[in-house]
Coordinates of C-alpha atoms and ligand atoms in Angstrom, one line a residue:
X8 CA -40.2 12.1 -22.4
X9 CA -36.9 11.2 -21.0
X10 CA -35.2 8.9 -18.6
X11 CA -35.3 11.6 -16.1
X12 CA -38.8 11.2 -15.1
X13 CA -38.9 7.4 -15.1
X14 CA -39.1 5.5 -11.8
X15 CA -36.0 3.3 -11.1
X16 CA -37.9 0.2 -11.9
X17 CA -38.7 1.3 -15.4
X18 CA -35.0 2.5 -15.8
X19 CA -33.9 -1.0 -15.0
X20 CA -35.8 -2.4 -18.0
X21 CA -33.6 -0.2 -20.2
X22 CA -30.5 -1.8 -19.0
X23 CA -28.9 -4.0 -21.6
X24 CA -25.3 -4.6 -20.7
X25 CA -24.0 -1.1 -21.8
X26 CA -25.0 2.4 -21.5
X27 CA -28.6 2.4 -20.6
X28 CA -29.9 5.5 -22.4
X29 CA -31.3 5.5 -25.7
X30 CA -30.0 7.9 -28.5
X31 CA -33.3 9.7 -28.2
X32 CA -32.9 10.2 -24.5
X33 CA -29.3 11.5 -25.0
X34 CA -30.7 14.3 -27.0
X35 CA -32.0 15.9 -23.8
X36 CA -28.6 17.5 -23.3
X37 CA -27.1 19.4 -26.3
X38 CA -23.6 17.9 -25.8
X39 CA -24.7 14.3 -25.5
X40 CA -24.5 13.4 -29.1
X41 CA -21.2 14.8 -29.5
X42 CA -20.0 13.1 -26.3
X43 CA -21.2 9.8 -27.6
X44 CA -19.3 10.4 -30.9
X45 CA -16.3 11.3 -29.0
X46 CA -16.6 8.1 -27.0
X47 CA -16.7 6.0 -30.2
X48 CA -13.7 7.8 -31.6
X49 CA -12.1 7.6 -28.2
X50 CA -12.3 3.9 -28.1
X51 CA -10.9 3.5 -31.5
X52 CA -8.1 6.0 -30.7
X53 CA -7.2 4.1 -27.6
X54 CA -7.0 0.9 -29.4
X55 CA -4.8 2.2 -32.2
X56 CA -2.4 3.9 -29.8
X57 CA -1.8 1.0 -27.4
X58 CA 1.6 1.5 -25.8
X59 CA 2.4 4.9 -27.4
X60 CA 2.1 7.0 -24.4
X61 CA -1.5 8.1 -24.6
X62 CA -1.3 10.9 -22.1
X63 CA 1.2 12.9 -24.3
X64 CA -0.9 12.3 -27.4
X65 CA -4.2 13.4 -25.8
X66 CA -2.6 16.6 -24.9
X67 CA -1.9 17.3 -28.5
X68 CA -5.3 18.6 -29.6
X69 CA -4.5 18.9 -33.2
X70 CA -3.5 15.3 -33.6
X71 CA -6.8 14.2 -32.0
X72 CA -8.9 16.5 -34.1
X73 CA -7.4 15.1 -37.3
X74 CA -8.3 11.7 -36.2
X75 CA -11.8 12.6 -35.1
X76 CA -12.4 14.9 -38.0
X77 CA -14.6 17.2 -35.8
X78 CA -13.3 20.4 -34.2
X79 CA -15.7 20.1 -31.3
X80 CA -14.0 16.9 -30.3
X81 CA -10.8 18.6 -29.7
X82 CA -11.8 20.2 -26.4
X83 CA -13.5 17.1 -25.2
X84 CA -10.7 14.7 -25.8
X85 CA -9.1 15.6 -22.5
X86 CA -12.4 14.9 -20.7
X87 CA -12.2 11.2 -21.7
X88 CA -8.9 10.5 -19.8
X89 CA -9.5 9.3 -16.3
X90 CA -8.8 12.1 -13.9
X91 CA -6.7 11.0 -10.9
X92 CA -7.4 13.1 -7.9
X93 CA -4.3 15.2 -6.7
X94 CA -2.2 13.7 -4.0
X95 CA -2.1 16.2 -1.1
X96 CA 1.4 16.6 0.0
X97 CA 1.9 16.9 3.8
X98 CA 4.7 18.7 5.5
X99 CA 6.8 16.8 8.0
X100 CA 8.4 18.3 11.0
X101 CA 9.0 17.0 14.5
X102 CA 7.7 13.6 13.3
X103 CA 4.3 15.0 12.5
X104 CA 2.9 15.1 9.1
X105 CA 0.6 18.1 8.6
X106 CA -2.2 18.3 6.0
X107 CA -4.1 21.3 5.1
X108 CA -7.7 21.1 3.8
X109 CA -10.3 23.7 3.2
X110 CA -14.0 22.8 2.6
X111 CA -15.4 25.2 0.3
X112 CA -18.0 25.7 -2.3
X113 CA -17.6 25.9 -6.1
X114 CA -19.2 24.7 -9.3
X115 CA -18.7 21.6 -11.4
X116 CA -20.3 19.8 -14.3
X117 CA -22.1 16.8 -12.7
X118 CA -24.7 16.5 -15.4
X119 CA -23.1 16.9 -18.9
X120 CA -23.2 20.4 -20.2
X121 CA -24.9 21.6 -17.0
X122 CA -23.2 23.6 -14.1
X123 CA -24.0 22.6 -10.6
X124 CA -23.3 24.3 -7.3
X125 CA -20.9 22.0 -5.6
X126 CA -18.6 21.7 -2.6
X127 CA -15.1 20.3 -2.4
X128 CA -11.9 20.0 -0.3
X129 CA -9.2 22.4 -1.6
X130 CA -11.1 22.4 -5.0
X131 CA -14.6 22.7 -6.4
X132 CA -15.6 19.1 -6.2
X133 CA -14.3 16.1 -4.3
X134 CA -11.0 16.3 -2.5
X135 CA -7.3 15.3 -3.0
X136 CA -6.1 12.0 -1.9
X137 CA -4.1 11.8 1.4
X138 CA -1.5 9.3 2.1
X139 CA -0.8 8.3 5.7
X140 CA 1.7 6.0 7.0
X141 CA 1.2 3.5 9.7
X142 CA 3.0 4.5 12.9
X143 CA 3.3 8.2 11.8
X144 CA 1.6 11.1 13.6
X145 CA -0.7 13.2 11.4
X146 CA -2.1 16.7 12.0
X147 CA -4.8 18.0 9.8
X148 CA -5.6 21.7 9.8
X149 CA -9.1 21.8 8.2
X150 CA -10.8 25.1 7.5
X151 CA -14.5 25.4 7.1
X152 CA -15.3 28.0 4.3
X153 CA -18.7 26.5 3.5
X154 CA -20.9 29.1 5.2
X155 CA -22.4 26.4 7.5
X156 CA -21.3 23.9 10.1
X157 CA -19.5 20.8 9.1
X158 CA -17.2 18.1 10.3
X159 CA -14.6 15.9 8.7
X160 CA -14.8 12.1 9.5
X161 CA -12.1 9.8 8.7
X162 CA -14.1 6.8 7.6
X163 CA -12.6 3.5 8.7
X164 CA -9.7 5.0 10.7
X165 CA -8.9 3.7 14.1
X166 CA -8.6 7.1 16.0
X167 CA -9.6 8.5 19.4
X168 CA -13.2 9.5 19.4
X169 CA -12.4 13.3 19.8
X170 CA -10.4 13.0 16.6
X171 CA -12.9 11.0 14.7
X172 CA -14.9 13.8 13.2
X173 CA -18.3 12.8 14.4
X174 CA -21.2 15.1 15.0
X175 CA -19.9 16.3 18.4
X176 CA -16.9 18.1 16.9
X177 CA -18.8 20.1 14.3
X178 CA -17.1 23.3 13.6
X179 CA -18.5 26.4 12.1
X180 CA -17.8 28.5 9.1
X181 CA -14.7 30.4 9.3
X182 CA -13.0 28.2 12.0
X183 CA -10.3 25.6 11.7
X184 CA -10.4 22.1 13.2
X185 CA -7.1 20.5 14.0
X186 CA -7.3 16.8 14.9
X187 CA -4.1 14.9 15.4
X188 CA -3.5 11.2 16.1
X189 CA -1.0 8.3 15.5
X190 CA -2.0 6.3 12.4
X191 CA -2.8 2.8 13.9
X192 CA -4.4 1.4 10.7
X193 CA -2.6 -1.2 8.6
X194 CA -2.5 -0.7 4.8
X195 CA -6.0 0.3 3.9
X196 CA -8.2 2.4 1.7
X197 CA -10.1 4.9 3.8
X198 CA -11.9 8.1 2.9
X199 CA -13.0 11.4 4.4
X200 CA -16.4 13.1 4.3
X201 CA -18.5 15.4 6.5
X202 CA -20.5 14.0 9.5
X203 CA -22.5 16.8 11.1
X204 CA -26.1 16.0 12.2
X205 CA -28.6 16.3 9.4
X206 CA -26.2 17.7 6.7
X207 CA -24.2 14.8 5.9
X208 CA -25.9 13.8 2.7
X209 CA -26.3 17.4 1.5
X210 CA -22.5 18.1 1.9
X211 CA -21.3 14.7 0.7
X212 CA -23.3 14.7 -2.5
X213 CA -22.3 18.2 -3.2
X214 CA -18.7 16.8 -3.4
X215 CA -17.2 16.7 0.0
X216 CA -15.4 13.4 -0.2
X217 CA -11.8 12.2 -0.6
X218 CA -9.7 9.1 -0.4
X219 CA -7.1 8.2 2.2
X220 CA -4.5 5.7 1.4
X221 CA -2.8 4.2 4.5
X222 CA 0.6 2.6 3.7
X223 CA 2.4 0.2 6.0
X224 CA 5.7 -1.6 6.0
X225 CA 4.2 -5.1 5.4
X226 CA 5.6 -7.6 3.0
X227 CA 2.3 -7.5 1.1
X228 CA 2.5 -3.7 0.7
X229 CA 6.0 -4.0 -0.6
X230 CA 5.0 -6.5 -3.2
X231 CA 1.9 -4.6 -4.4
X232 CA 1.8 -1.7 -6.8
X233 CA 1.8 1.5 -4.9
X234 CA 2.8 4.3 -7.4
X235 CA -0.1 6.5 -7.1
X236 CA -1.7 7.5 -10.4
X237 CA 0.6 5.2 -12.2
X238 CA 0.0 1.7 -11.1
X239 CA -2.1 2.5 -8.0
X240 CA -5.3 4.0 -9.1
X241 CA -8.2 5.4 -7.1
X242 CA -11.7 4.9 -8.5
X243 CA -14.3 7.0 -6.7
X244 CA -17.8 6.3 -7.8
X245 CA -20.8 8.5 -7.0
X246 CA -24.3 8.0 -8.3
X247 CA -26.1 11.3 -7.6
X248 CA -29.5 12.8 -8.3
X249 CA -30.0 16.1 -10.0
X250 CA -32.6 18.0 -11.8
X251 CA -32.1 19.3 -15.4
X252 CA -30.9 22.7 -13.9
X253 CA -28.0 20.8 -12.2
X254 CA -29.4 21.1 -8.6
X255 CA -28.1 18.1 -6.7
X256 CA -30.7 16.4 -4.6
X257 CA -30.0 14.8 -1.2
X258 CA -33.2 14.2 0.7
X259 CA -36.6 12.5 0.2
X260 CA -38.2 15.7 -1.1
X261 CA -35.5 16.3 -3.5
X262 CA -35.4 12.6 -4.7
X263 CA -39.2 12.7 -5.2
X264 CA -39.2 15.8 -7.4
X265 CA -39.8 15.6 -11.0
X266 CA -37.3 15.8 -13.9
X267 CA -34.4 14.0 -12.1
X268 CA -31.7 12.1 -13.8
X269 CA -29.0 10.0 -11.8
X270 CA -25.6 10.7 -13.2
X271 CA -22.8 8.3 -12.5
X272 CA -19.4 9.9 -11.8
X273 CA -16.0 8.4 -11.8
X274 CA -13.5 10.5 -10.0
X275 CA -15.8 13.5 -10.5
X276 CA -16.3 13.0 -14.4
X277 CA -19.8 12.0 -15.7
X278 CA -19.5 8.7 -17.3
X279 CA -23.1 8.2 -18.3
X280 CA -22.2 8.3 -21.9
X281 CA -18.4 8.5 -21.8
X282 CA -15.9 5.8 -21.4
X283 CA -12.8 7.2 -19.7
X284 CA -9.4 6.1 -20.9
X285 CA -6.5 4.8 -18.8
X286 CA -3.1 3.6 -20.1
X287 CA -1.6 1.1 -17.8
X288 CA 2.2 1.5 -18.2
X289 CA 2.8 -1.4 -15.9
X290 CA 1.4 -4.8 -16.4
X291 CA 0.1 -5.1 -13.0
X292 CA -2.3 -2.3 -11.8
X293 CA -3.9 -1.9 -8.5
X294 CA -7.3 -0.2 -8.3
X295 CA -8.9 1.2 -5.0
X296 CA -12.6 1.4 -5.4
X297 CA -14.7 3.7 -3.2
X298 CA -18.5 3.9 -3.4
X299 CA -19.1 7.6 -2.4
X300 CA -22.7 7.4 -3.5
X301 CA -25.2 8.6 -1.0
X302 CA -27.4 5.5 -1.3
X303 CA -26.9 3.6 -4.6
X304 CA -24.9 0.3 -4.9
X305 CA -22.1 0.0 -7.3
X306 CA -20.8 -3.3 -8.6
X307 CA -17.5 -3.3 -10.5
X308 CA -16.8 -6.0 -13.1
X309 CA -15.0 -6.5 -16.4
X310 CA -16.8 -6.2 -19.7
X311 CA -15.6 -9.5 -20.9
X312 CA -16.8 -11.3 -17.8
X313 CA -13.2 -12.0 -16.6
X314 CA -12.0 -12.0 -13.1
X315 CA -10.5 -9.4 -10.9
X316 CA -8.0 -10.4 -8.3
X317 CA -9.4 -8.8 -5.1
X318 CA -6.7 -8.1 -2.5
X319 CA -8.6 -5.9 0.1
X320 CA -11.9 -5.2 1.6
X321 CA -12.8 -2.0 3.6
X322 CA -10.3 -2.6 6.4
X323 CA -7.3 -4.0 4.8
X324 CA -5.7 -7.0 3.0
X325 CA -7.5 -10.3 2.5
X326 CA -5.5 -13.4 3.6
X327 CA -4.7 -13.9 -0.1
X328 CA -5.6 -12.5 -3.5
X329 CA -9.0 -13.9 -4.4
X330 CA -10.4 -14.0 -8.0
X331 CA -13.9 -12.6 -8.2
X332 CA -16.1 -11.8 -11.2
X333 CA -17.6 -8.8 -9.5
X334 CA -17.2 -6.5 -6.4
X335 CA -20.4 -5.2 -5.0
X336 CA -20.0 -2.1 -2.9
X337 CA -22.8 -0.6 -0.7
X338 CA -22.7 3.2 -0.1
X339 CA -19.5 4.0 1.9
X340 CA -17.8 0.7 1.2
X341 CA -14.2 0.2 -0.5
X342 CA -12.3 -2.7 -2.1
X343 CA -9.0 -3.1 -3.8
X344 CA -8.1 -5.4 -6.6
X345 CA -5.2 -5.8 -9.1
X346 CA -5.3 -6.7 -12.7
X347 CA -2.4 -8.1 -14.7
X348 CA -2.9 -6.7 -18.1
X349 CA -1.7 -8.5 -21.0
X350 CA -4.4 -7.1 -23.2
X351 CA -6.7 -4.1 -23.1
X352 CA -9.8 -4.5 -20.8
X353 CA -12.8 -2.5 -19.9
X354 CA -14.1 -2.1 -16.5
X355 CA -17.9 -1.7 -16.0
X356 CA -19.9 -0.2 -13.1
X357 CA -23.4 -1.7 -12.5
X358 CA -25.6 0.8 -10.6
X359 CA -28.4 -0.5 -8.5
X360 CA -30.8 1.7 -6.6
X361 CA -30.3 1.5 -3.0
X362 CA -33.0 4.0 -1.9
X363 CA -36.4 5.1 -3.1
X364 CA -35.1 6.1 -6.4
X365 CA -31.8 6.3 -8.0
X366 CA -29.5 5.2 -10.7
X367 CA -29.6 1.9 -12.7
X368 CA -27.9 0.3 -15.5
X369 CA -24.4 -1.0 -16.6
X370 CA -21.8 1.5 -17.8
X371 CA -18.5 0.9 -19.5
X372 CA -16.6 3.3 -17.4
X373 CA -12.9 2.8 -18.0
X374 CA -11.2 1.6 -21.0
X375 CA -7.7 0.4 -19.9
X376 CA -5.0 0.2 -22.5
X377 CA -2.3 -2.4 -21.6
X378 CA 1.1 -1.0 -22.5
X379 CA 3.2 -2.6 -19.8
X380 CA 6.1 -4.7 -21.0
X381 CA 7.3 -5.9 -17.7
X382 CA 6.6 -9.3 -16.1
X383 CA 5.5 -9.0 -12.6
X384 CA 6.3 -11.4 -9.8
X385 CA 3.6 -13.7 -8.7
X386 CA 1.4 -12.1 -6.1
X387 CA 2.5 -13.1 -2.5
X388 CA 0.8 -16.3 -1.6
X389 CA -0.2 -14.8 1.8
X390 CA -1.2 -11.0 2.0
X391 CA -2.3 -11.0 5.7
X392 CA -3.1 -13.0 8.6
X393 CA -6.5 -12.9 9.8
X394 CA -7.4 -14.7 13.0
X395 CA -11.0 -15.4 12.9
X396 CA -12.7 -14.5 16.1
X397 CA -13.9 -17.3 18.4
X398 CA -17.1 -15.5 19.6
X399 CA -18.2 -18.1 22.1
X400 CA -17.4 -15.8 25.0
X401 CA -18.1 -12.5 23.3
X402 CA -20.8 -10.2 24.7
X403 CA -23.9 -10.4 22.5
X404 CA -25.9 -7.2 21.5
X405 CA -28.8 -6.7 19.1
X406 CA -29.0 -3.7 16.9
X407 CA -32.3 -3.2 15.2
X408 CA -32.6 -1.1 12.1
X409 CA -36.2 0.1 12.0
X410 CA -38.5 2.7 10.6
X411 CA -41.4 4.7 11.7
X412 CA -43.0 6.8 8.9
X413 CA -40.2 9.0 7.5
X414 CA -38.1 8.5 10.6
X415 CA -35.3 5.9 10.5
X416 CA -34.4 4.2 13.7
X417 CA -31.8 2.3 15.5
X418 CA -33.1 0.4 18.5
X419 CA -36.3 2.3 18.3
X420 CA -34.7 5.7 18.4
X421 CA -34.4 8.3 15.7
X422 CA -31.0 9.7 16.1
X423 CA -31.5 13.1 14.7
X424 CA -29.9 14.8 17.7
X425 CA -27.2 13.6 20.1
X426 CA -29.8 13.4 22.9
X427 CA -32.4 11.5 20.9
X428 CA -30.2 8.8 19.5
X429 CA -29.7 5.4 21.2
X430 CA -26.3 5.0 22.9
X431 CA -24.4 1.9 23.0
X432 CA -22.2 1.8 26.1
X433 CA -19.2 -0.5 26.2
X434 CA -15.8 -0.7 27.8
X435 CA -12.2 -0.7 26.5
X436 CA -11.1 -4.2 25.6
X437 CA -14.6 -5.5 25.3
X438 CA -15.2 -8.2 22.7
X439 CA -18.7 -8.2 21.2
X440 CA -20.9 -10.0 18.7
X441 CA -23.7 -7.9 17.3
X442 CA -26.7 -9.1 15.4
X443 CA -27.8 -6.4 13.0
X444 CA -31.4 -7.0 12.2
X445 CA -33.1 -5.0 9.4
X446 CA -36.8 -4.9 10.4
X447 CA -37.6 -2.7 7.3
X448 CA -37.9 -3.8 3.7
X449 CA -35.4 -1.3 2.7
X450 CA -31.7 -1.6 1.9
X451 CA -29.2 -0.5 4.6
X452 CA -25.5 -0.3 4.8
X453 CA -24.2 -0.9 8.4
X454 CA -21.1 1.3 9.3
X455 CA -19.4 1.1 12.6
X456 CA -16.7 3.7 13.6
X457 CA -13.5 3.0 15.5
X458 CA -12.7 -0.6 15.0
X459 CA -13.0 -3.1 12.2
X460 CA -15.4 -6.1 12.3
X461 CA -15.5 -9.6 11.0
X462 CA -18.6 -11.0 9.4
X463 CA -19.9 -14.0 11.5
X464 CA -23.1 -14.6 9.5
X465 CA -24.8 -13.0 6.5
X466 CA -28.5 -13.6 6.6
X467 CA -27.9 -16.8 8.6
X468 CA -25.2 -18.1 6.4
X469 CA -21.5 -18.5 7.2
X470 CA -19.3 -16.1 5.2
X471 CA -16.9 -17.4 2.6
X472 CA -14.2 -16.0 0.2
X473 CA -13.8 -12.2 0.6
X474 CA -16.5 -12.1 3.2
X475 CA -13.8 -13.4 5.6
X476 CA -12.0 -10.1 5.4
X477 CA -12.2 -7.0 7.6
X478 CA -15.1 -4.7 7.2
X479 CA -16.5 -1.3 8.6
X480 CA -19.5 -1.0 6.1
X481 CA -21.6 -3.9 5.0
X482 CA -24.9 -4.5 3.3
X483 CA -28.0 -5.5 5.3
X484 CA -30.8 -6.3 2.8
X485 CA -34.3 -5.5 3.5
X486 CA -35.7 -8.0 6.0
X487 CA -32.2 -9.5 6.4
X488 CA -29.5 -9.6 9.1
X489 CA -25.8 -9.8 9.6
X490 CA -23.8 -10.9 12.6
X491 CA -20.5 -9.0 13.2
X492 CA -17.8 -9.3 15.8
X493 CA -15.3 -6.8 17.0
X494 CA -13.0 -5.8 19.8
X495 CA -12.9 -2.3 21.3
X496 CA -9.2 -1.6 21.5
X497 CA -7.0 1.4 22.3
X498 CA -9.3 4.3 22.7
X499 CA -11.8 5.3 25.4
X500 CA -13.4 8.5 26.3
X501 CA -16.2 9.6 28.6
X502 CA -17.3 12.6 26.6
X503 CA -16.7 11.8 22.9
X504 CA -18.6 9.2 21.1
X505 CA -18.2 7.1 18.0
X506 CA -21.1 6.6 15.7
X507 CA -22.7 3.5 14.2
X508 CA -25.2 4.1 11.4
X509 CA -26.7 3.3 8.0
X510 CA -24.3 4.7 5.3
X511 CA -27.3 5.4 3.1
X512 CA -26.7 9.0 3.8
X513 CA -30.4 10.0 3.6
X514 CA -31.2 7.3 6.3
X515 CA -28.4 8.5 8.5
X516 CA -29.8 12.1 8.3
X517 CA -33.3 10.7 8.9
X518 CA -32.1 9.2 12.2
X519 CA -30.7 5.7 11.5
X520 CA -27.6 6.6 13.6
X521 CA -26.6 5.6 17.2
X522 CA -23.7 6.6 19.3
X523 CA -21.1 4.4 20.8
X524 CA -19.4 5.3 24.1
X525 CA -16.3 3.3 24.9
X526 CA -15.1 4.0 28.4
X527 CA -12.2 2.7 30.3
X528 CA -13.2 0.7 33.5
X529 CA -9.6 -0.2 34.2
X530 CA -10.1 -3.9 33.5
X531 CA -8.8 -4.0 29.9
X532 CA -5.2 -4.6 30.6
X533 CA -5.5 -8.2 29.1
X534 CA -6.8 -7.0 25.9
X535 CA -4.9 -3.7 25.5
X536 CA -1.3 -4.3 25.1
X537 CA 1.4 -2.0 26.4
X538 CA 2.3 -0.6 23.0
X539 CA -1.3 0.1 22.5
X540 CA -1.4 1.9 25.8
X541 CA 1.6 4.1 25.1
X542 CA 0.2 4.9 21.5
X543 CA -3.0 6.0 23.1
X544 CA -1.1 8.3 25.5
X545 CA 1.0 9.6 22.6
X546 CA -2.1 10.6 20.8
X547 CA -3.6 12.3 23.8
X548 CA -0.3 14.0 24.4
X549 CA 0.1 15.3 20.9
X550 CA -3.5 16.5 20.9
X551 CA -2.8 18.7 23.8
X552 CA 0.6 19.6 22.4
X553 CA -1.0 21.0 19.3
X554 CA -2.4 23.2 21.9
X555 CA -4.9 26.1 21.2
X556 CA -5.7 24.9 17.7
X557 CA -7.3 21.6 18.7
X558 CA -8.8 22.8 22.1
X559 CA -10.1 26.1 20.7
X560 CA -11.8 24.5 17.7
X561 CA -13.3 21.8 19.8
X562 CA -14.7 24.4 22.1
X563 CA -16.2 26.2 19.1
X564 CA -17.6 22.9 17.8
X565 CA -19.2 22.1 21.1
X566 CA -20.7 25.5 21.4
X567 CA -22.0 25.4 17.9
X568 CA -23.3 21.9 18.1
X569 CA -25.4 22.4 21.3
X570 CA -28.3 24.4 20.0
X571 CA -29.1 21.5 17.7
X572 CA -28.7 19.0 20.4
X573 CA -31.3 20.4 22.8
Ligands
LIG625 CU1 -18.6 7.3 6.4 CU2 -20.1 7.6 10.2 O1 -19.4 7.5 8.2
LIG626 CU1 -30.4 2.6 5.5

């Protein structure tokens, strides 16, 4: 009767360049017709108001209701403006910037008109954006109020393994984990999300995810838009699965239950039938896109087929801005692009199922009103220097992504406990080339903690264009393979491990995760420079300087994690 019970393959056939659902299907939820009507009015409204300070006008409900002629549109008008996640202000003293986060439960509207039980950081759903500055020391005081264990992983950050938020540092309800480290990443878009064994998908789909913006003092950063929420805009996409009661699904049993729909959210707002509005007050706007979906693939493009000027991949700037017609992001991946807006433009998200079932279709997600009158300088001709690895003397390793029944494997092991997962052991300073082979017919998203990697081959082909950037999360299609190269700099530990895994969160929870132990065998002096060494000891020193908070919570974490380990 509705789209909710159709398999993904059938939904694909519904896709025709815009919102995929028929009008009849929209009737399933009482508000949908009204929402659609609002969307139409909204688009007209935006068009007519170009340059007139849309945010102020949208706040004036009476003006809007006169235009729309329907009282019920008054309340929903605000819903159709892009929500920008709050910026979390840190407090700086003794050259350490402290951020306070609380993982907690709440409720939110994931499916239009339906209330879901959710989780968020400092709020009901999703979390605030953090800004970190390269070279600064940060301290995070993260309190768990979820009623169950959690961790907070800084996805893409180059931090010591003990501070990385992997499963070994799970911390229990009512406790606070206080990692601290020096920010060594260059300008990047990272994110944070839970990473405890077996509960990552559940906690992330319920809303535990937020963006991290790392700023640096490079010429490229100085030249690019960086006014958060004004000309530097986060776009966090999630394609979730929920039943008609709003119960968000996260595992195979849940995804195979009947009556599901697959809402697409942009910064926490359902955009299935709504195009959000954003007024660009500067001619040039930078967008940071994060695919925080558990498994579905998000492709961003312009509705007019025009190009986006991509400036960054997962792990920082490309060598130069590169015109692309679309940006395809597997689960966990990020990209940045800029648009020089001399006319209004609409961004679309194309959703492709990455898992057994999921979303599909092309959605007009963001109507951008161009109201800037400034003339930006040309983009810098060079944004970054990327020395491509010569991998001839790199250590080779093979990582096989496999499956056995409902268990997902890396190198033959289902990593559902710390003891059962395969462990990759390497040494500080080691340079390696890994062949990631997908022996399944399923889609995977290969994520490596700790250090960025370069793509050396994608299904046997040499990378080109934006594929020459730095990554930490990359697609491995069914039966396909990628070759990646990396160097293990700065951090070693003989207790705490990094992780490597599929970022389809269900696969991760089903065992497609291995650990990475980087130890220091004392031979790494040629690859670890002195500044790196001193930074490393600074991180260690400040970890112990923050004293009881860090050490106590780690002790708690180890204690609470061990029952599941054995
Ligand atoms: Cu985004 Cu190991 O995770
Ligand atoms: Cu996978």
